[in-house]
Amino acid sequence: MQLNLRSIVCPVDFSNASRQALVMADAIARATNARVTLLYVASPALMVSDGVMAAPTLGTDAGDPTVIHGQLREFAQQTGVAPADYRVEFAAPAEGILAMAADTHADLIVMGTHGRSGLARLLLGSVAEQVLRHSTCPVLLVKANLPNQETPKLESSSTKTKGAAEP
């Protein structure tokens, strides 16, 4: 089976799960000559505290796209990959991911999952689950803390016909 991928979207939240997803997206992209779009979706939701409304932030200047682009580049560099494109969107996370997949005509979304269950999942919901349910392209979920932390080894789809991953 030959994979014909041109565009991969890899949304990140700067967690270990998203770092592992980026490594996987990069390995798939190298094996298939696809482009990786590294995406951060900043929620535009407002928080209210003592009657004052403010946008939630990751830190100083976190709402500034230029700062977030820099954080994305640093995250990719620390992970040891070089995505083709860095994008920042302001939307609800699942909606932003799905919109970027549509905008880039993504053939695959590779994203980390924290594996929440029970009450945490009920209260917080799962962005990964929402993306999985509504995506028009395949979604590969990468769970945090995989036992093998090494970079996945994939062969080019033109040289291997039975599956892409090696044991």
Coordinates of C-alpha atoms in Angstrom, one line a residue:
M1 CA 0.0 0.0 0.0
Q2 CA 1.5 3.3 -1.0
L3 CA 0.8 6.4 1.0
N4 CA 0.2 9.5 -1.0
L5 CA 0.4 12.3 1.5
R6 CA 1.1 15.9 0.6
S7 CA 0.1 17.9 3.6
I8 CA 0.2 17.0 7.3
V9 CA -1.2 19.3 10.1
C10 CA 0.4 18.8 13.5
P11 CA -1.4 20.9 16.2
V12 CA 0.6 21.3 19.4
D13 CA 0.1 22.6 22.9
F14 CA 3.8 22.4 23.9
S15 CA 3.2 19.3 25.9
N16 CA 5.2 16.0 25.8
A17 CA 2.3 14.4 23.9
S18 CA 2.4 17.1 21.2
R19 CA 6.3 16.8 21.1
Q20 CA 5.9 13.1 20.4
A21 CA 3.2 13.8 17.8
L22 CA 5.5 16.3 16.0
V23 CA 8.3 13.6 15.9
M24 CA 5.8 11.2 14.4
A25 CA 4.5 13.8 11.9
D26 CA 8.1 14.6 10.9
A27 CA 8.9 10.9 10.3
I28 CA 5.8 10.4 8.2
A29 CA 6.5 13.5 6.2
R30 CA 10.1 12.4 5.5
A31 CA 8.9 9.0 4.3
T32 CA 6.2 10.4 2.1
N33 CA 7.7 13.8 1.1
A34 CA 4.7 15.6 2.7
R35 CA 4.8 19.1 4.2
V36 CA 4.2 19.5 7.9
T37 CA 2.2 22.5 9.2
L38 CA 2.9 23.1 12.8
L39 CA -0.1 24.7 14.4
Y40 CA -0.9 26.3 17.7
V41 CA -4.6 27.3 18.4
A42 CA -5.0 30.0 21.0
S43 CA -8.5 30.0 22.5
P44 CA -10.2 33.4 22.2
A45 CA -12.4 32.5 25.2
L46 CA -12.6 35.2 27.8
M47 CA -12.1 34.7 31.5
V48 CA -13.8 36.8 34.1
S49 CA -12.1 37.6 37.4
D50 CA -13.4 40.3 39.8
G51 CA -15.6 41.6 37.0
V52 CA -12.7 42.1 34.6
M53 CA -12.6 40.2 31.4
A54 CA -9.3 39.1 29.9
A55 CA -8.0 36.7 27.3
P56 CA -6.3 33.6 28.7
T57 CA -2.6 33.5 28.1
L58 CA 0.3 31.0 28.3
G59 CA 2.5 33.7 29.6
T60 CA 3.7 37.2 28.8
D61 CA 2.6 38.3 25.3
A62 CA 1.1 34.8 24.7
G63 CA -1.7 36.4 22.6
D64 CA 0.8 38.0 20.3
P65 CA 1.1 35.8 17.1
T66 CA 4.8 36.9 16.6
V67 CA 5.6 35.6 20.1
I68 CA 3.7 32.3 19.6
H69 CA 5.5 31.8 16.2
G70 CA 8.8 32.1 18.1
Q71 CA 7.6 29.6 20.6
L72 CA 6.6 27.2 17.9
R73 CA 10.0 27.5 16.2
E74 CA 11.8 27.0 19.5
F75 CA 9.6 23.9 20.2
A76 CA 10.3 22.4 16.8
Q77 CA 14.0 23.1 17.2
Q78 CA 14.1 21.5 20.6
T79 CA 12.3 18.5 19.2
G80 CA 14.8 18.3 16.3
V81 CA 12.4 18.8 13.4
A82 CA 11.9 21.5 10.9
P83 CA 8.3 21.9 9.8
A84 CA 7.5 23.5 6.4
D85 CA 5.1 26.0 8.0
Y86 CA 4.2 27.5 11.4
R87 CA 0.7 28.8 11.9
V88 CA -1.2 30.4 14.8
E89 CA -5.0 30.5 14.9
F90 CA -7.3 32.1 17.4
A91 CA -10.3 29.8 17.7
A92 CA -11.7 27.0 19.9
P93 CA -9.0 24.3 19.7
A94 CA -10.9 21.6 17.7
E95 CA -12.5 24.2 15.4
G96 CA -9.1 25.8 14.7
I97 CA -7.5 22.4 14.0
L98 CA -10.3 21.4 11.6
A99 CA -10.2 24.7 9.8
M100 CA -6.4 24.5 9.3
A101 CA -6.8 21.0 8.0
A102 CA -9.4 22.3 5.5
D103 CA -7.3 25.4 4.5
T104 CA -4.1 23.3 3.9
H105 CA -6.0 20.4 2.2
A106 CA -4.5 18.2 4.8
D107 CA -4.2 14.5 4.0
L108 CA -3.5 13.7 7.7
I109 CA -3.7 15.3 11.1
V110 CA -1.1 14.0 13.7
M111 CA -1.8 15.2 17.2
G112 CA -1.0 14.2 20.7
T113 CA -3.5 13.0 23.3
H114 CA -3.2 13.2 27.0
G115 CA -5.3 10.2 27.5
R116 CA -7.7 11.8 30.0
S117 CA -10.5 9.6 31.2
G118 CA -13.3 9.6 33.7
L119 CA -14.2 12.8 35.4
A120 CA -11.4 14.8 33.8
R121 CA -12.6 13.9 30.3
L122 CA -16.2 14.6 31.2
L123 CA -15.4 18.0 32.6
L124 CA -12.7 19.1 30.2
G125 CA -13.8 17.2 27.1
S126 CA -11.3 16.0 24.6
V127 CA -10.0 18.1 21.7
A128 CA -8.6 15.0 20.1
E129 CA -12.0 13.3 20.3
Q130 CA -13.7 16.3 18.7
V131 CA -11.2 16.4 15.9
L132 CA -11.4 12.6 15.4
R133 CA -15.2 12.8 15.1
H134 CA -15.4 15.8 12.7
S135 CA -12.3 15.5 10.6
T136 CA -12.7 14.8 6.9
C137 CA -9.1 13.4 6.7
P138 CA -7.4 10.6 8.7
V139 CA -6.3 11.5 12.3
L140 CA -3.3 9.8 14.0
L141 CA -3.4 10.2 17.8
V142 CA -0.1 9.9 19.6
K143 CA -0.4 9.2 23.3
A144 CA 2.0 10.9 25.8
N145 CA 4.8 8.9 27.3
L146 CA 5.1 6.2 24.7
P147 CA 7.4 3.4 26.0
N148 CA 9.9 3.9 23.1
Q149 CA 11.0 7.5 23.1
E150 CA 13.2 7.1 20.0
T151 CA 12.3 8.7 16.7
P152 CA 10.1 6.4 14.7
K153 CA 11.7 4.7 11.7
L154 CA 9.6 4.8 8.6
E155 CA 10.5 3.6 5.2
S156 CA 9.5 5.5 2.1
S157 CA 6.2 4.3 0.7
S158 CA 7.9 3.7 -2.6
T159 CA 10.3 1.1 -1.1
K160 CA 7.9 -0.7 1.2
T161 CA 4.4 -1.9 0.4
K162 CA 3.2 -3.6 3.6
G163 CA 2.7 -0.9 6.3
A164 CA 5.0 2.0 6.9
A165 CA 6.3 1.5 10.4
E166 CA 9.1 -0.8 11.4
P167 CA 9.1 -2.7 14.7

